Amino acid sequence: MTQHSNQHPATFAFDAVIFDLDGVITKTALVHSAAWKKMFDEFLADWSQRTGNPYVEFTHKADYLPYVDGKPRYKGVADFLESRGISLPMGDPSDAPDAETVCGLGNRKNHAFNEVLERDGVEVYPSTVQLMKDLRQRGIRVGVASSSKNCEVVLKAAGLMPLVETRIDGVVSAELGLKGKPEADIFTTAATRLGCSFDRSVVVEDAVSGVQAGRKGNFGLVLGVAREENHRELYENGADRVVDDLSEVNLQWLNDWFTEGVTNDQWSISYFDYDPAKERSREALLTTGNGYFGTRGAIEESAANAVNYPGTYMAGMYNRLITKIAGRDVDNEDFVNLPNWLHISFSIDQGEWFDINNTRILSISRTLDFRNGLLERRLIVEDTSGRQTKLVSQRTVSMQNLTLAALNYSITPLNYAGKIAIRSGLNGRLINEGVERYKSLSSKHLEPVKEGVENGILFLLVKTNESNHHIAQAANHSLFLNNKPLQPEYVISQQEGYIAATASVSLQAGQTIRLEKIVSVCSDKEDFIDDALTSAMDCASKPLTFQKILDESSLAWSKLWQKMDVQIEGDRMSQKLLRLHLFHLLASVSPINSKLDASITARGLHGEAYRGHIFWDELFILPLYDLHLPDVARSLLMYRYRRLARAREYAKAHGYKGAMFPWQSGSDGREETQVVHLNPLTGEWGDDHSSLQRHVSLAIAYNVWDYFWITGDKEFLKRFGAELFFEICRFWASKAVLNKQTTRYEISGVMGPDEFHEHAPGVETGGLKDNTYTNIMVAWMLGKATNIAGLCGNEVVSKTGFSTEEIDQWGDIAGKLNLVINADGILAQYDGYFDLKELDWDYYRRQYGNIYRMDRILKAEGKSPDAYKVAKQADTLMAFYNLDKAEVDEIVGKLGYQLPDDYLQRNLDYYLARTSHGSTLSRVVHARLAAIAGKPGLSLSLYNDALGSDYVDIQGGTTGEGIHAGVMAGTILIALNTFAGLNYRGEQLRLTPQLPENWQKLSFSASFKGVEYQFIITKTTVSVKASQSGILFVAGKPQSVHSGQWLSITYQ
């Protein structure tokens, strides 16, 4: 964003600016630093003399900035003492300055600060004061938020009180019980007192803890002032923009951010540091893809190591290997990591090849633009000789051409001249090693077939060593000096499974060499590719440039965003994260997938977790595609249909009729779940019952109906969907057993979504009896079979091998399934659940903090989670996520049970208190249920946790193994079906909006039964436009909408 003139717009896009005090308005930060140093040096010298520990002085850079700056006084004392391993009692704020307590030391520092203040007065930053005056003159609200308890005294001494409309300082914080920085309390309280929304307010801070607070508060602009030459640290910790002084800022500059800058920010994610501990998760979140293949956002110059993990994955590309472990053959199908097409690096004057992990990074930024799938990295590094080099890379995977990717890579020596060697290639010498817990399994899936150079194009052909799929990559290179084409002489490096070309160019300081690398990735797994190598070479041989590929891909992305985008006003972080989720879903499954025999993996095309298998997560994913990209949704259902024969075999092998789909599915539809697991402590094998999650078949049946109902695709239902649905019905009918004593049907030997419970306590046989979620969904499904039979007619029913008599029998089962309900109206997760022990949740939270994986905690204590009322995720309550409460009420009523009017509220309270959210999907489900139960605050809190779960890697490293596709889709659907209140389960669309408090507007598109709708929802109105005239309901009232015309409805 460039500097602008002082011309002001008639109206502003922001309402308030909240300033920190020390270091932003006044130069008291240096006084504070000096006072802290005086106090701590005296204390440390005395402490050293008394304890014998070495004396190490308190310094501005090593101690003041990281531990004290910007924080409340006593927290600063505590954090610094902790850094030195010194433990003192907290004491009380009334402690005398000579008291050896945390509060006493804080008061001692304050005494020293006040002495200096009285002696020298207060010096201000003139540019800040001028900006405050300009803001007030133009009607922009001004506040001050500071941790200092001296804030009022300082402002009065500086004569600034008339400019400040609200002041939240250490004194006010203590009165209100506000948390100090890096929590956002003082800033959010200031904005609230000014009557301004956070998204239209600015936070101005010079401290790391301050910009962290501004980011947590989700403010419209977090502006860092780098008084300490700490630009990078401020960017890393949440500043949107960083300046040296506020003389660089005026009202036009601020307004431009709110009209342009924040919009651009909501279309991207950026990282301004290189943190080895976070690099794997960032690689996943910076993945680019098109549905056919995806490439992790790994550093181009890196190979697989403890920090970095380059990975390229192709939809449906699996390979099966046998591993001998502890005397047993373990059959394992993996999601194959394909050859690394990013492979590129450079060296200076024949020195070592560049290594990101062995260099000094002066600056780094990485930005993924959701609008066009462009990943850009800017990097300035310095080697041990002091030579500084600027590196810029751009990459994209084409959304227009399924096999194409492109890389643009430039090198600029900044302070030296030398010979630069640039090497680029294709590397197939790799194994699957992206998930630590799989490393005991055989992982070499690729065998080299052929590599070489033809007509200047590098090529590499490998094959999977069991599934025998050939994968080819071809790379065409163009080299430029200051954007003028070069014809260098390449030196070829060729080894088995590896091919690279190196060019050397002498550069002066400031000159730039740029390499364009156009890559084609093909596999003969697809019916439309006869020969992978020929196809790859043909594609790479075309006259393509990086810019042409990017432009065409950008156009394809633009068309997708027109259909898929969800726009929010009032919550910039939710907007960014929803687009992050949409981007990664489309990178995993896009219109390109309509050509493929593949489904969406639980972890996208982003990593190797769950070995790239397909689970029940499609329950959370397909409705989104039903509403926006029905052809893609159909292709994902066809993946299941093509594996129907395998599901029939699976059911038959277990003594059942119909089709029993596997919990984990891969290449051919067999069960990929391990049925035993090795105890690493004892070396013994034990049963693994997770394959008993037969509810995956219910998810498939649900998606068949949902797809038909939303799209109206009757042709699919007749040709494929009905058969798929009926076979699943037949399986569950054969699994339901009539109890002659109760005259009810019971279903045993299953697990629900809660994986903490595999069997009843003390029982070795796996599975549970009468899981409520399973039985309700089976009743729903068997009841729907009659509807499908009626829609398709007897000819289709008999053609698929079913009879009306059999379907009638299913109806009988649907009305007699067993549920276990206690006197309070609580639906038992399964028969026997109420006999389990209660858990002391407060104890475990105090003891462990993070209790997401309570199963592991209990097992480590020698206990079994099967014995306790503890759930990994929503189980019983999942029925209310899938179905309207009215549908569940009807099912329960037909089963002959009566429940209290508030039973959903009771069940939500009961199970939420007993759920550890070990699966991120849990928060998605509970967020929706809390809204249904009339708890908007709880709903939003759970939703925000789910929305940020991959972005912040809430589970501590799992995002690095792949995104959580089900959660990403679920958060988007919650925005639509919960917050917008979009209900598509009836004959007409219904909207009952309940926007979160800080969401001012929500806009999106959706398709229902072939009609395209556009919606704009505010706190009081719904505006809708449809491609055909018709009726929809808003807040329970019918509304007539006319084709192509906007209709605005006030709903409250």
Short mmCIF file of C-alpha atoms in Angstrom, two decimals, residues 446-591:
data_model
loop_
_atom_site.label_atom_id
_atom_site.label_comp_id
_atom_site.label_asym_id
_atom_site.label_seq_id
_atom_site.Cartn_x
_atom_site.Cartn_y
_atom_site.Cartn_z
CA LEU A 446 8.00 -45.87 -6.45
CA GLU A 447 10.31 -47.64 -8.85
CA PRO A 448 12.24 -45.70 -11.47
CA VAL A 449 11.45 -46.62 -15.07
CA LYS A 450 13.08 -43.99 -17.22
CA GLU A 451 14.56 -40.50 -17.04
CA GLY A 452 16.31 -38.21 -19.50
CA VAL A 453 16.19 -35.15 -21.74
CA GLU A 454 14.41 -34.87 -25.06
CA ASN A 455 14.31 -31.67 -27.12
CA GLY A 456 15.48 -29.76 -24.07
CA ILE A 457 12.68 -31.12 -21.87
CA LEU A 458 13.55 -33.07 -18.73
CA PHE A 459 11.41 -36.13 -18.09
CA LEU A 460 11.03 -38.71 -15.36
CA LEU A 461 8.90 -41.86 -15.45
CA VAL A 462 8.27 -43.95 -12.34
CA LYS A 463 5.73 -46.60 -11.42
CA THR A 464 4.12 -47.78 -8.23
CA ASN A 465 5.59 -51.14 -7.36
CA GLU A 466 2.34 -52.96 -6.54
CA SER A 467 -0.58 -51.11 -8.13
CA ASN A 468 1.60 -50.69 -11.26
CA HIS A 469 0.51 -47.15 -12.13
CA HIS A 470 2.95 -45.14 -14.22
CA ILE A 471 3.51 -41.52 -13.25
CA ALA A 472 5.36 -39.19 -15.59
CA GLN A 473 6.67 -35.69 -15.10
CA ALA A 474 8.11 -33.46 -17.80
CA ALA A 475 9.71 -30.06 -17.20
CA ASN A 476 10.42 -27.33 -19.73
CA HIS A 477 12.81 -24.56 -18.64
CA SER A 478 13.38 -20.99 -19.81
CA LEU A 479 16.12 -18.77 -18.37
CA PHE A 480 16.17 -14.96 -18.33
CA LEU A 481 18.73 -12.33 -17.35
CA ASN A 482 16.99 -9.10 -16.31
CA ASN A 483 13.95 -10.50 -18.19
CA LYS A 484 15.91 -11.03 -21.43
CA PRO A 485 15.97 -14.63 -22.70
CA LEU A 486 19.20 -16.60 -22.31
CA GLN A 487 20.32 -19.71 -24.13
CA PRO A 488 22.61 -21.25 -21.52
CA GLU A 489 24.46 -24.49 -21.80
CA TYR A 490 22.86 -26.86 -19.30
CA VAL A 491 24.82 -29.52 -17.50
CA ILE A 492 22.65 -32.60 -17.06
CA SER A 493 22.73 -34.71 -13.89
CA GLN A 494 21.07 -38.07 -14.46
CA GLN A 495 20.72 -40.92 -12.01
CA GLU A 496 18.15 -43.63 -11.61
CA GLY A 497 14.92 -41.89 -10.59
CA TYR A 498 16.47 -38.42 -10.85
CA ILE A 499 17.11 -35.87 -13.57
CA ALA A 500 18.33 -32.26 -13.24
CA ALA A 501 19.81 -29.49 -15.35
CA THR A 502 22.26 -26.84 -14.12
CA ALA A 503 23.02 -23.50 -15.75
CA SER A 504 25.71 -21.04 -14.61
CA VAL A 505 25.54 -17.27 -15.13
CA SER A 506 27.91 -14.52 -13.94
CA LEU A 507 25.97 -11.74 -12.25
CA GLN A 508 26.77 -8.29 -10.95
CA ALA A 509 25.13 -6.94 -7.82
CA GLY A 510 21.54 -6.03 -8.61
CA GLN A 511 21.22 -8.24 -11.69
CA THR A 512 18.49 -10.88 -11.68
CA ILE A 513 18.45 -14.33 -13.19
CA ARG A 514 15.00 -15.87 -13.53
CA LEU A 515 14.00 -19.43 -14.32
CA GLU A 516 10.57 -20.46 -15.59
CA LYS A 517 9.77 -24.11 -15.05
CA ILE A 518 6.67 -25.53 -16.75
CA VAL A 519 5.79 -29.00 -15.50
CA SER A 520 3.28 -31.62 -16.57
CA VAL A 521 2.27 -34.41 -14.18
CA CYS A 522 0.42 -37.39 -15.69
CA SER A 523 -0.61 -40.89 -14.71
CA ASP A 524 -1.95 -43.80 -16.73
CA LYS A 525 -4.36 -44.54 -13.87
CA GLU A 526 -6.84 -42.32 -15.67
CA ASP A 527 -8.88 -43.74 -18.56
CA PHE A 528 -8.24 -40.66 -20.69
CA ILE A 529 -4.43 -41.00 -20.50
CA ASP A 530 -3.09 -43.92 -22.53
CA ASP A 531 0.61 -43.29 -22.02
CA ALA A 532 1.70 -41.12 -19.10
CA LEU A 533 5.08 -40.13 -20.50
CA THR A 534 3.77 -39.24 -23.95
CA SER A 535 1.01 -37.13 -22.42
CA ALA A 536 3.41 -35.33 -20.08
CA MET A 537 5.91 -34.60 -22.86
CA ASP A 538 3.19 -33.37 -25.21
CA CYS A 539 1.84 -30.99 -22.58
CA ALA A 540 5.26 -29.65 -21.54
CA SER A 541 6.24 -29.13 -25.19
CA LYS A 542 3.51 -26.57 -25.84
CA PRO A 543 4.51 -22.88 -26.10
CA LEU A 544 3.54 -21.99 -22.55
CA THR A 545 4.78 -19.35 -20.14
CA PHE A 546 4.35 -19.01 -16.41
CA GLN A 547 2.13 -15.97 -16.91
CA LYS A 548 -0.09 -17.68 -19.48
CA ILE A 549 -0.64 -20.66 -17.19
CA LEU A 550 -1.34 -18.34 -14.25
CA ASP A 551 -3.78 -16.20 -16.27
CA GLU A 552 -5.76 -19.22 -17.51
CA SER A 553 -5.79 -20.77 -14.07
CA SER A 554 -6.86 -17.46 -12.52
CA LEU A 555 -9.85 -17.34 -14.86
CA ALA A 556 -10.88 -20.86 -13.84
CA TRP A 557 -10.50 -19.95 -10.17
CA SER A 558 -12.55 -16.80 -10.74
CA LYS A 559 -15.45 -18.84 -12.07
CA LEU A 560 -15.28 -21.14 -9.06
CA TRP A 561 -15.26 -18.23 -6.62
CA GLN A 562 -18.35 -16.78 -8.30
CA LYS A 563 -20.15 -19.96 -7.32
CA MET A 564 -18.52 -20.77 -4.01
CA ASP A 565 -17.52 -17.57 -2.25
CA VAL A 566 -19.05 -16.78 1.14
CA GLN A 567 -18.72 -13.09 2.02
CA ILE A 568 -18.82 -11.74 5.55
CA GLU A 569 -18.81 -8.19 6.83
CA GLY A 570 -17.89 -7.55 10.43
CA ASP A 571 -15.43 -10.38 11.08
CA ARG A 572 -12.26 -10.24 9.02
CA MET A 573 -10.69 -13.39 10.47
CA SER A 574 -13.78 -15.52 9.84
CA GLN A 575 -13.82 -14.19 6.29
CA LYS A 576 -10.18 -15.11 5.74
CA LEU A 577 -10.55 -18.57 7.23
CA LEU A 578 -13.72 -19.42 5.33
CA ARG A 579 -11.89 -18.61 2.10
CA LEU A 580 -8.88 -20.59 3.29
CA HIS A 581 -11.20 -23.57 3.77
CA LEU A 582 -12.92 -23.11 0.43
CA PHE A 583 -9.58 -22.83 -1.33
CA HIS A 584 -8.21 -26.04 0.13
CA LEU A 585 -11.40 -27.95 -0.55
CA LEU A 586 -11.28 -26.86 -4.19
CA ALA A 587 -7.58 -27.72 -4.33
CA SER A 588 -8.62 -31.21 -3.18
CA VAL A 589 -11.81 -31.66 -5.22
CA SER A 590 -12.75 -29.42 -8.13
CA PRO A 591 -14.67 -29.70 -11.42
#
